[in-house]
GROMACS .gro file of C-alpha atoms in nm:
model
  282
    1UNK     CA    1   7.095  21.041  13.166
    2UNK     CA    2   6.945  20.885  13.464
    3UNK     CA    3   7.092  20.736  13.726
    4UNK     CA    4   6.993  20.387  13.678
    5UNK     CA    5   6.692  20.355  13.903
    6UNK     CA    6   6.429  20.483  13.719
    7UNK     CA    7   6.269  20.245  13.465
    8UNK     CA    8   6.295  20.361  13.097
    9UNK     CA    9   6.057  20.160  12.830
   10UNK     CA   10   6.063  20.241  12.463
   11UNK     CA   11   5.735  20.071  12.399
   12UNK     CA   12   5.731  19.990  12.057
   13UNK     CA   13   6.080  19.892  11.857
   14UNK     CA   14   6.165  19.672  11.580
   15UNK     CA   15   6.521  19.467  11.604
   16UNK     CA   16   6.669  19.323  11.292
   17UNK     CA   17   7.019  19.109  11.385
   18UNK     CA   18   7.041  19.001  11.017
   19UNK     CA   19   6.992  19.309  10.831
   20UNK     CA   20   7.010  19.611  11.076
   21UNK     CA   21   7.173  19.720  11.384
   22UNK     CA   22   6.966  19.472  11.624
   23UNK     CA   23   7.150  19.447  11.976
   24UNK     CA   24   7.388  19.708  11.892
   25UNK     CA   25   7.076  19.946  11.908
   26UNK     CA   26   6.984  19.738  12.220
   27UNK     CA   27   7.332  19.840  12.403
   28UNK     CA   28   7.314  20.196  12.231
   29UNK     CA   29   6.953  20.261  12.404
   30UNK     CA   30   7.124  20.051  12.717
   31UNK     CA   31   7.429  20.311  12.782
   32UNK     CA   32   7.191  20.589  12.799
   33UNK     CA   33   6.985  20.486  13.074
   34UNK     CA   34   6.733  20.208  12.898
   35UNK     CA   35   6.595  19.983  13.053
   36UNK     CA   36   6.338  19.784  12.916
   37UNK     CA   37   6.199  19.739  12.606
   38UNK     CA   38   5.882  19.595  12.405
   39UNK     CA   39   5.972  19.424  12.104
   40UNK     CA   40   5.753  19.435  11.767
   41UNK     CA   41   5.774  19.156  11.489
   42UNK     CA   42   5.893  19.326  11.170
   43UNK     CA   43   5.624  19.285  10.868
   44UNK     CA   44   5.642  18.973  10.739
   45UNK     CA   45   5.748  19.068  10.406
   46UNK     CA   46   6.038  19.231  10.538
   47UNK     CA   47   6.207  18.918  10.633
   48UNK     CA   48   6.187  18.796  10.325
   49UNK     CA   49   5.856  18.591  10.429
   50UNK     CA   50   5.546  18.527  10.184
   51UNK     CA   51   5.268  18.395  10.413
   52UNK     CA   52   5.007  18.208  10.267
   53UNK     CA   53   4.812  18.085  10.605
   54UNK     CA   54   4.885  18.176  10.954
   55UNK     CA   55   5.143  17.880  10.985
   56UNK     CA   56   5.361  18.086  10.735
   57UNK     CA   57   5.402  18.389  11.025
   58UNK     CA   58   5.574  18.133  11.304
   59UNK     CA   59   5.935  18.198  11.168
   60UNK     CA   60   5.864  18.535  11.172
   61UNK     CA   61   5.728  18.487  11.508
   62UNK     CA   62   5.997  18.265  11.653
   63UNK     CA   63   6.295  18.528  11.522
   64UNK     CA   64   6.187  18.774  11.679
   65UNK     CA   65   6.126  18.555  12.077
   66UNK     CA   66   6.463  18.471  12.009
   67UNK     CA   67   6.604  18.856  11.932
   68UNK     CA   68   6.409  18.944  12.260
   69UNK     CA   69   6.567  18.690  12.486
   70UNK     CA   70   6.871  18.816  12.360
   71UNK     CA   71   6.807  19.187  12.414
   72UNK     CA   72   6.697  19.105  12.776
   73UNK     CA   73   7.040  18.970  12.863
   74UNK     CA   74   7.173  19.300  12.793
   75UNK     CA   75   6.952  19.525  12.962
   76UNK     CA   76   6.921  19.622  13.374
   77UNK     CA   77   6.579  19.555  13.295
   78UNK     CA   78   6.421  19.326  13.046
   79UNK     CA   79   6.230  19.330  12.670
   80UNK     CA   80   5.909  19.170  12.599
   81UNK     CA   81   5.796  19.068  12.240
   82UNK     CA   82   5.456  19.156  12.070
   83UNK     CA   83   5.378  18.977  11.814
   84UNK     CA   84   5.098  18.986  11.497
   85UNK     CA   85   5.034  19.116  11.143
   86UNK     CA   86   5.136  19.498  10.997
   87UNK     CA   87   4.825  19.574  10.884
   88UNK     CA   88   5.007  19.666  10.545
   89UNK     CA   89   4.985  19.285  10.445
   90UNK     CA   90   4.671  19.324  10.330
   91UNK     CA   91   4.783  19.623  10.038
   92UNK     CA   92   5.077  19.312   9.969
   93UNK     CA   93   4.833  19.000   9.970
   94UNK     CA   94   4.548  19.208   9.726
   95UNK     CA   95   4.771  19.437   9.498
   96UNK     CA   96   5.034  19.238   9.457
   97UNK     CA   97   4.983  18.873   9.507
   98UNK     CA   98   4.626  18.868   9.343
   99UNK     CA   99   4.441  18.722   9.694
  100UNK     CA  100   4.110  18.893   9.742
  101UNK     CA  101   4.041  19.095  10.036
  102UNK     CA  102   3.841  18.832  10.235
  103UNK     CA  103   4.085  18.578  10.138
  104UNK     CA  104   4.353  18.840  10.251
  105UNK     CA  105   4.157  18.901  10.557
  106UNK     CA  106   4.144  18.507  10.624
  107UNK     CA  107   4.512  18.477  10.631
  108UNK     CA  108   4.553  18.782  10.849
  109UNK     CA  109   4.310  18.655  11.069
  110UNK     CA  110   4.511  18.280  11.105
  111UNK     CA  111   4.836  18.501  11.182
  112UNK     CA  112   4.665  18.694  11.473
  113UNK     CA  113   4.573  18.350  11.616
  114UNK     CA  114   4.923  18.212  11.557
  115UNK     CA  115   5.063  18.516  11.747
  116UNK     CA  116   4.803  18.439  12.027
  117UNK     CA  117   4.901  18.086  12.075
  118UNK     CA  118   5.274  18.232  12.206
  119UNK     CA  119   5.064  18.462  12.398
  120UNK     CA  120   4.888  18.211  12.572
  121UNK     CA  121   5.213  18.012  12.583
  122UNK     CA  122   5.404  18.296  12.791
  123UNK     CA  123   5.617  18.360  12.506
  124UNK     CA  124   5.447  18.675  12.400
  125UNK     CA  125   5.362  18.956  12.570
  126UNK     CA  126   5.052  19.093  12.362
  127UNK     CA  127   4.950  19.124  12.006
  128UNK     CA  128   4.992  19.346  11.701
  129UNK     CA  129   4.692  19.425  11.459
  130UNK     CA  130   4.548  19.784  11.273
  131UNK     CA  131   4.405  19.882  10.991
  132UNK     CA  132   4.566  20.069  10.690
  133UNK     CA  133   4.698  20.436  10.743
  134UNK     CA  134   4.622  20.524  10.362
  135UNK     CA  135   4.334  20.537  10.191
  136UNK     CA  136   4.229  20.212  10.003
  137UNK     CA  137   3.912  20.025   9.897
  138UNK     CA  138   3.555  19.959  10.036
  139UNK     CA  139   3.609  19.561  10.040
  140UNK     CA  140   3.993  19.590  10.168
  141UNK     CA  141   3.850  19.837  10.411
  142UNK     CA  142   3.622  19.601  10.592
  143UNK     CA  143   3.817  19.324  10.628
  144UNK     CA  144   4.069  19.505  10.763
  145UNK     CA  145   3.838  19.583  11.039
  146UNK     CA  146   3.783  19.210  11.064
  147UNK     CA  147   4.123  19.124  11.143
  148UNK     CA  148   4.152  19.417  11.379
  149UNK     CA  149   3.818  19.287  11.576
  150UNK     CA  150   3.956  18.909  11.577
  151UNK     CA  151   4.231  19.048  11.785
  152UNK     CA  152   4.010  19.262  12.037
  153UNK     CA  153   3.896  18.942  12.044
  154UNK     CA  154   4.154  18.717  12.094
  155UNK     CA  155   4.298  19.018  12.327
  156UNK     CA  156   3.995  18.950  12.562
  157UNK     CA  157   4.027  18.575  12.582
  158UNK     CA  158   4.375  18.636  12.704
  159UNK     CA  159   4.377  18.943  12.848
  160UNK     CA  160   4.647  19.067  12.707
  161UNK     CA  161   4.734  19.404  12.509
  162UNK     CA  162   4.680  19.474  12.172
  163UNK     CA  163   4.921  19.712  11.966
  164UNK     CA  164   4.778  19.864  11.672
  165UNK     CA  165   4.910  20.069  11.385
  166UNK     CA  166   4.620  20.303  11.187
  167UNK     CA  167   4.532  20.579  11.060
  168UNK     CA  168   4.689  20.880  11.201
  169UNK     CA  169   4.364  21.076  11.419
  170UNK     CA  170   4.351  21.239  11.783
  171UNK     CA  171   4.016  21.008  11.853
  172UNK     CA  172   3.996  20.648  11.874
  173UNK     CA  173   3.661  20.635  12.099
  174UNK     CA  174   3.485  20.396  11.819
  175UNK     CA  175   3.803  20.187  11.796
  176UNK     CA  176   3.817  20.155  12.202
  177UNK     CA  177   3.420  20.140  12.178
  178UNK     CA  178   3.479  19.798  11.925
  179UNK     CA  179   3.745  19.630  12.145
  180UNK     CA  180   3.507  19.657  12.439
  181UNK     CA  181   3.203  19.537  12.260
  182UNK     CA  182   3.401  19.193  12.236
  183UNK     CA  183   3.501  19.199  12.595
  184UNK     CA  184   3.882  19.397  12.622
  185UNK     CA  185   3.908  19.711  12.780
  186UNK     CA  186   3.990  20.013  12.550
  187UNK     CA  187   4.289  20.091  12.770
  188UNK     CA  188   4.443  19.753  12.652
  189UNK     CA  189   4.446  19.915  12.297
  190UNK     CA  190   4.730  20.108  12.260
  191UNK     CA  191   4.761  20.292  11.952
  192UNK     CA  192   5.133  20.303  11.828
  193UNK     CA  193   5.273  20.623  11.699
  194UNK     CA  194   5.053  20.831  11.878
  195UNK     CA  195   5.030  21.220  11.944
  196UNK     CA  196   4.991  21.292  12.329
  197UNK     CA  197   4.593  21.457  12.245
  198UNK     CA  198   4.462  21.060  12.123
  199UNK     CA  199   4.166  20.992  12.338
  200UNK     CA  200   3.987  20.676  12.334
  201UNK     CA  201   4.279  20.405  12.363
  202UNK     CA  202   4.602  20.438  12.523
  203UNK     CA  203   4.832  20.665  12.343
  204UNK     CA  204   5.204  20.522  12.225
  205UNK     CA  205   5.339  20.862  12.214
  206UNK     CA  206   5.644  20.938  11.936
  207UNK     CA  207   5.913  21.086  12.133
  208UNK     CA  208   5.927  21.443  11.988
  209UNK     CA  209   5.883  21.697  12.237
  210UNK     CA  210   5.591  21.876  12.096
  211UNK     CA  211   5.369  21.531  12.181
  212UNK     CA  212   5.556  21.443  12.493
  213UNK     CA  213   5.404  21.786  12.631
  214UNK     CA  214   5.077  21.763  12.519
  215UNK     CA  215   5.085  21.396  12.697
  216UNK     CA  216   5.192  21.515  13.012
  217UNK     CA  217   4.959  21.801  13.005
  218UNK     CA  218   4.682  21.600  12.995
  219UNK     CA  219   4.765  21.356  13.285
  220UNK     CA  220   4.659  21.045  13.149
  221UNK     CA  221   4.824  20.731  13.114
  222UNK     CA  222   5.060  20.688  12.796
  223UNK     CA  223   5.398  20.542  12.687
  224UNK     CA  224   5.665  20.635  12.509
  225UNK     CA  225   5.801  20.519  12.163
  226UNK     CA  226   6.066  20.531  11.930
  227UNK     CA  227   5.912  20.323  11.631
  228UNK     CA  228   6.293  20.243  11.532
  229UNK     CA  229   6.251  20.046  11.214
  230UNK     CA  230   6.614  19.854  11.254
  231UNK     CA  231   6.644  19.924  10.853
  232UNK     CA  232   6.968  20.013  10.707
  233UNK     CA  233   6.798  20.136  10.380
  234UNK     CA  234   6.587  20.404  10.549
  235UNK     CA  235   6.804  20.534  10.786
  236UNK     CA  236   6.657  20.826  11.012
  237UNK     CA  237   6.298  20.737  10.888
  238UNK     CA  238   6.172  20.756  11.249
  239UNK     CA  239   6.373  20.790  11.594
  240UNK     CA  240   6.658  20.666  11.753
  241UNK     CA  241   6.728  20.414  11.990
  242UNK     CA  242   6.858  20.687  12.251
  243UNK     CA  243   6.611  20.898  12.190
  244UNK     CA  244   6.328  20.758  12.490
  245UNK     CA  245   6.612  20.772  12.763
  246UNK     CA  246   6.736  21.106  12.664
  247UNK     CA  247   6.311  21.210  12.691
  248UNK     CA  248   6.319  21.106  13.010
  249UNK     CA  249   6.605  21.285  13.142
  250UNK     CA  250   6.432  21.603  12.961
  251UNK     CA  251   6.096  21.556  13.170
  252UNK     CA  252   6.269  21.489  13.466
  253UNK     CA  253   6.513  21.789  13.416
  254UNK     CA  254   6.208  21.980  13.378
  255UNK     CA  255   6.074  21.852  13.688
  256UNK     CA  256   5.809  21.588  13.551
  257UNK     CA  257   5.911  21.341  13.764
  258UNK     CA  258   5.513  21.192  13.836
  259UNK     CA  259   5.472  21.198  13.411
  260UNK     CA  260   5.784  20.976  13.338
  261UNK     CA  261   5.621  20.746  13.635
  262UNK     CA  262   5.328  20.791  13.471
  263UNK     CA  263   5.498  20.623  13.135
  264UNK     CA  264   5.718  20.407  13.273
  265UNK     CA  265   5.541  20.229  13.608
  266UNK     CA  266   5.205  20.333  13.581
  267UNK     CA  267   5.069  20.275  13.217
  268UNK     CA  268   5.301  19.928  13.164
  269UNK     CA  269   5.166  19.787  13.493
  270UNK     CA  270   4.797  19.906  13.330
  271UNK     CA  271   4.817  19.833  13.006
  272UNK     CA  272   5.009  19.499  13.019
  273UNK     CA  273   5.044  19.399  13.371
  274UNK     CA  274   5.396  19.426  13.382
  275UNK     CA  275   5.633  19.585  13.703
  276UNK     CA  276   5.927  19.781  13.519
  277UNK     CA  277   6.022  19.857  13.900
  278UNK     CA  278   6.062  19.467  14.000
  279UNK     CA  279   6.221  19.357  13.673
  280UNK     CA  280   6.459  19.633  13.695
  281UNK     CA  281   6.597  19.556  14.088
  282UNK     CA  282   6.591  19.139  13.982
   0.00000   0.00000   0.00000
């Protein structure tokens, strides 16, 4: 446990009030040192919402500003929402609703502008996109891609972050290498669930210890995540809300002080232009 000076961000959560834990996991990750926290939309479908244009993700949207204020009052520091589309939609909208994949792609795309309107509104901090982690067709394929460059682009008319979940690989260089071909830098990509050896976009690195080390050994920038789904049904699916702080305290035990800075000033401030040190002491 730290001793309450030293910022602590899980960088990618998901907080369910309804059906999960939600602030309860907030004060959990709180008591042991937390600090601040960035905030993902749940998929759509997972509250219970069947989009059928981008208008259809605002409730989503607007559920999970108002979990994050929430959160923020509870912390020493403060949480930050990201909001867009799970990638997974697409899978939902073409093999189980009957759309096709450009019309899936269409009302993907609508959602990542929806999401970039709160953005632009200071209500967001950045936006979520990707492209499916599984194998699936040609056609879905490709306009996956499409939804994913709409938000590079949108990303670089705001310049703000964009989150993305994919396929699980150690090099993104042609991902980074598309985001800056529409004008945002590939360090504002941050791929979520990363191992600490992902080169090409900023790493989100899950918070076993096997990744945290390769991370720090390589000295470049990087955050730490959880990836706590809030989901009572799949409980211990991914890591727990006390698991980032209790990371920390590991590195710095070890004597890796500059590496947590690394993750927890350093990075943020690149990657989203946000002080976890000034937040923290307000």
């Amino acid at each position: 446990m730290t001793d309450g000076t030293q910022p602590i961000l899980d960088n990618h959560l998901h907080l369910d009030p309804e059906y999960g834990r939600g602030l309860e996991a907030v004060d959990e990750f709180a008591r042991v040192g937390g600090t601040h926290l960035i905030v993902i939309n749940k998929p759509s479908w997972h509250l219970d919402v069947e989009v059928e244009s981008g208008a259809g993700f605002e409730s989503v949207f607007e559920r999970t500003i108002e979990t994050v204020a929430q959160a923020s009052d509870r912390l020493e520091g403060r949480a930050w929402p990201v909001l867009g589309v799970h990638p997974g939609l697409i899978s939902r909208l073409v093999g189980e609703r009957g759309f096709t994949p450009e019309a899936a792609g269409k009302i993907m795309r609508e959602g990542i502008e929806c999401a970039a309107d709160y953005v632009e509104a200071g209500k967001a901090l950045g936006l979520k996109s990707g492209r499916p982690h599984y194998d699936v067709s040609d056609e879905v394929w490709e306009a996956s891609n499409s939804v994913m460059r709409r938000a590079f682009e949108l990303g670089a008319d705001l310049e703000c972050a964009v989150q993305l979940h994919a396929e699980g690989s150690d090099d993104f260089t042609a991902v980074g290498a598309m985001a800056q071909s529409v004008g945002l830098p590939a360090h504002r990509v941050v791929k979520h669930y990363a191992s600490g050896a992902l080169e090409g976009v900023t790493p989100s690195v899950m918070c076993d210890r096997d990744r945290l080390r390769e991370a720090v050994d390589r000295g470049k920038p990087f955050l730490m995540e959880t990836d706590f789904i809030d989901d009572p049904d799949r409980p211990g699916a991914v890591l727990g809300p006390k698991t980032v702080p209790r990371r920390v305290s590991w590195l710095l035990e070890d004597g890796y002080d500059e590496a947590v800075r690394n993750a927890h000033v350093e990075t943020p401030r690149l990657v989203y232009d946000i002080d976890t040190e000034a937040t923290l002491e307000s």
